[in-house]
Amino acid sequence: MRSIILAALLAVSPAALFAATPAATPAQPVPQGILSDAATPTAYRLNFTILPDQDRFSGHAEIDVVLKAATSSLYLHGRDLKVGASYARTGSVQTFAHYTQVDPLGVVRLDFAKPLPAGKTTLVFDYDAPFGDGPAGLYHIKVADQWYAWTQFESIDARAAYPGFDQPGYKTPFTVSLTTAPGLTVFSNAPETGSEKAGSMVTHHFMPTRPLPTYLVAFGVGPFATVSGSAVPTPERAQPMPVRIVGTQPNRDRMDFALQNTGPIVGLLERYFGRPFPFPKLDQIGSPVMPGAMENAGADTYGDSILFLDKGASTSQKQAFGMVVSHELAHQWFGDLVTPAWWDDIWLNESFANWMGYRIGNEWRPDLKIGVGAIDEAFRAMSTDALKAGRPIHQPIPTSGDIDSAFDAVTYGKGGQVVAMIAAYLGDEKFKAGVRLHLSRHAYGNATTEQFFASLAEAAQDPQVVAALKSFVDQQGVPVVRVERAGGGLGVSQKRYAMLGTDIAPETWTIPLCIRVGAARQCSLLAAPSSTVKIGDAGAIMPNAGGTGYYRFSLTEPEWRRLIAEAPTLLPGEALAMTDSLWAGYRAGEVSPALLVAAAMAMAGNAYSGAATDGGQRLAGLRVRGLVPDTQLPAYRKLIDGIYAPKLAELGFDPKAGAYLQEDPDRQKLRSGTVSLLAGEAMDANLRATLVTAATAYLGGDKTALDQSLYGDAFGAYLSASGEKVLASLFDRAVTSDDTLFRDAALGALNGSGDARVGSWLIAHLADKRLRPSDIIDLLRGMASEPATRDQAFDWLVTHYDTLVKGNGIFVASTLPSFVSGYCSIEKAAMIEKTMRPKVDQYKRGGLSLDRTVEQVHDCGVLKQARGAEVVAAIAGG
C-alpha cells in the first residue's frame, strides 16, 4: 500500500497539490493544551523504517478520524517531523493538506486544499525525523559498538515519532509495522504476527493493540538479546502468558532474575485486581539511559540497573526491582486498562501505582522490607509539599508546558501515602472492592478522579472517605498535628506546617489520625482544628502510629525526649516518622538542634536499616547545605564516626563480593549504609584505606575484591586517595563501559568528589563525545550536590542551558533549576531567580521547579541566619 501511495504522490507536481485555494487560517488560537473535539481519532496504522545506526528514521502514518463538522483545517500534534506529503482520504477522494508546526512543543495545523465534510476520513502522512539521543521520542544509543533504538513517549514525546492526537483522552487501536535490516530483533506493544522481505530489508507486522493512548505506544529495533518464558496460569487467567526479557547484548547474562520474578509479580497483581493481565503478552525491556521506568502496554521499559540483576545484586537493587516492576506492572491495569482523560488526573495513575509498587513488592519478597520505603518516600515528599511554591496532588493542567509539574514528589510520595492512608482507614477489602469496581466500569477507556472517588465511596458505603481524600488531594501543604497530654487523655490540634519565617495560608484537613501511647492505639478522623483523644496509657506518645499517616507531629520537649529514648525499639515506620517530624520541628524553629543529635545517636540502635542511618543522612544534609562551616568539619566528622563506627564494628566488614549474601537482606543494607556514612562523611581513615585496597584490586581485574553495594564508596575513596593520577583513567573506564551499574557508580564517584580540582577537570571534559546526554545530567547533578563544586556546576548549567533543554526530554528540561537547590543563602536565591527565570520563561518548562528552588534556597538562608550558631554548638557538643 505504501509504495502505491508514494508513487501516486510523486506523479503530482508540487504546484498541483494546492491547486485549490487552501482554507483561511482558523480564527481560533493555537491550542496550548487540550485539542478541540473537531476530530476524534478511531484507529492508527503506523509503518516505520528504522535503521538504528542512521541519523534519521522514516514513517508512514494513517489516522482514521471522525470529523464533528465540515472543516478546512485541523489542529493535531507533531514535533520536528519533516513531512513530505500529507492529505486526507475520504472514500476514494484525496484532499491534500499543508502541514505546519505552529508551536515549539509540537502543535500542528493542517490546512486542506478544500473543506472536508463531516464524518469519517483518514489522515495520511509520509515523513522522516531525527533520532533522539536520550530517552525522549524515538531515540538511539550505541552500546558496545552496536546501535539500538527504543521509544519513550510519556508525556508528550509521541509527537516526535509520529503525527497524531497526542493526549490521553483519545484511546484507539494501533497497528504497527517495523521495517529494518535482517537479523535485528524488534518489539512493540502487541505480539508479532509475521514478517516479509522488503527489498534488502525485512518488514515485521504486529497485531492491532487494544485501545491505547498515544503515550503508551512503544517499539524498538536492535541486535537485542532476549530470553523467553511465561507467567503461569492463575485463577484469574486460564492460560500461560508469554513473558520476554529484552536488553542490549552486554546484559545477556543478567536476564534470568527478571525472567524468574516477573511472572510471580504479575500473579500477585492479578489476585489483587481480580482480573487477568489486560494484554496478550509482556516484554520487559532494558535501556541504558532510561532514568526510571515506563508502563507501555505489554512492553514495559526500565533502566538497565533496575531490570538486570546478577547473583551479587545488593539489597537496594533487589528492592528497586521489586518496587519498580510492581509499580509499572500495576499500571497495566491502573493507567493502561483505565487511562486518565487528561493529565490533571495523572496523579491517580502514579499515586495508586506507587502504593501498589510498595505493597506488591513487599508481598513478593517480605524479607526485603520494600513496603517501608513508601513511608520514607512520603516523608521526603513533605519537604516539597510544605513549600508555598507548591501544588495540590490534583491540579488543573491548562497547557502542555504544565504537564511535567504533575510528575514530582507530591504525586508519587504524597499521593501514594494518601492512597495508603485511605486504604488503611477503609480496610483492605472495602478499598480493593472500590478499585475493582472502578476497573470494571472503565476498562479500555478513560476515567476521571471524580469517577474513582465515586467507585470508592460506593464500594465502601462511606461518603466520608471522599471528604478525607479530597482534603489531601485537592489542597497543597502538610498538616502538623500538635499533641499534648490533657486531663487523662490527649489534646490534639492541627495547622499547616511552615518553615521558620514563612508566612503561609492556613488550611484544615480531614486527617485519619492514629495515635499510640505505650501499648494503647486509637484511630479517629480529625476534621476540626482541635479535638481530644481519650487514650489512657502513660507511655511515650507516638502521634503517627505505624508511620502510615500523611502528617507531621509536634510534641513538647519532655515528650520528644521520652520518644527519643524509645528510638531503638520503634517499628520501622514509626522510627521514620519520629525522625522526620523532629527535623521538621527544627526547620520550623521549634526544636533544638541538640535533639537532632540525640535522636541520631539513639536511632542508630534501631534494627531497621532505613531508620538507623536516617539521622546520619540528615546530619550530612547540614554539611552539604553549608550549615557546617569548614572550621567545624573535624567536629562533625568525629560526631558521625562516634555514632556509626561502633555499629559497623558490631556488624563486621569485609568488602569482598558476596561476603554477606547469606545474611538477612536488611542487615546487608544496614552495613552498606553505615559504610557510606563513615567513608563519605566521617572520612574514617581505616575504613577508607580498606575500600581503596578493594577498589584498586577490582579495577586491576579482580572482580571478587569488591561487592556491588560498595562501588560508589570504594571508587570515591580510591579517587580521593590517588587524586589526579587516576582521574583520567577512572573517567575513561566509566565512559567506555557498557555495564550500567559500574558506569553510574564510577561517574558518581567523580561528580560527588567534593573536590574543586576534580570539578574543574570534569567541566573541561563535559564535551567528550563518549558521554551520553544522561551522563552529563548526572555529572552536573552530582557536582551541584557538593559545596566545593556547586558553583562550577551552576555556571556550566546556565551557560549550556539551551543545549540541555533541547537535548533531553521534557522531564529533564523541567527539573534543571532544581539542580542548584543545595545552596543556602538569601542572596543566592535572588541570583538564581535573576539568572534562570529568563531561561525558564523562554522554554515554557520548569517554572514550578524554579519557584521551589528559589524558595528552598531562601528559606535555608533564613534558617542558617537564625539557627546556624545552634547547629555549630550541637555538633561541637555531640
mmCIF file of N, CA, C and O in Angstrom, residues 54 73 89-90 214 326 411 418 458:
data_model
loop_
_atom_site.group_PDB
_atom_site.id
_atom_site.type_symbol
_atom_site.label_atom_id
_atom_site.label_comp_id
_atom_site.label_asym_id
_atom_site.label_seq_id
_atom_site.Cartn_x
_atom_site.Cartn_y
_atom_site.Cartn_z
ATOM 1 N N GLN A 54 21.558 4.869 11.738
ATOM 2 C CA GLN A 54 21.417 6.072 10.927
ATOM 3 C C GLN A 54 21.035 7.265 11.809
ATOM 4 O O GLN A 54 20.705 7.111 12.986
ATOM 5 N N SER A 73 -9.602 23.032 8.202
ATOM 6 C CA SER A 73 -8.326 22.934 8.897
ATOM 7 C C SER A 73 -8.512 22.137 10.183
ATOM 8 O O SER A 73 -9.630 22.004 10.697
ATOM 9 N N ARG A 89 -7.951 11.238 3.159
ATOM 10 C CA ARG A 89 -8.587 10.304 2.222
ATOM 11 C C ARG A 89 -10.006 10.034 2.717
ATOM 12 O O ARG A 89 -10.215 9.436 3.773
ATOM 13 N N THR A 90 -10.965 10.515 1.961
ATOM 14 C CA THR A 90 -12.376 10.339 2.303
ATOM 15 C C THR A 90 -13.015 9.497 1.212
ATOM 16 O O THR A 90 -13.254 9.990 0.092
ATOM 17 N N THR A 214 -1.771 7.634 22.851
ATOM 18 C CA THR A 214 -0.508 7.730 22.111
ATOM 19 C C THR A 214 0.713 7.510 22.993
ATOM 20 O O THR A 214 1.709 6.925 22.566
ATOM 21 N N SER A 326 6.774 -3.876 40.228
ATOM 22 C CA SER A 326 5.395 -3.935 40.710
ATOM 23 C C SER A 326 4.639 -2.656 40.359
ATOM 24 O O SER A 326 3.455 -2.705 39.978
ATOM 25 N N THR A 411 3.136 13.940 43.652
ATOM 26 C CA THR A 411 2.320 12.886 43.044
ATOM 27 C C THR A 411 2.721 11.510 43.550
ATOM 28 O O THR A 411 1.878 10.692 43.930
ATOM 29 N N VAL A 418 -1.193 8.997 50.634
ATOM 30 C CA VAL A 418 -2.603 9.325 50.826
ATOM 31 C C VAL A 418 -3.470 8.119 50.458
ATOM 32 O O VAL A 418 -4.431 7.776 51.159
ATOM 33 N N GLU A 458 -18.929 4.199 46.781
ATOM 34 C CA GLU A 458 -19.997 3.222 46.594
ATOM 35 C C GLU A 458 -19.616 1.868 47.182
ATOM 36 O O GLU A 458 -20.409 1.227 47.876
#
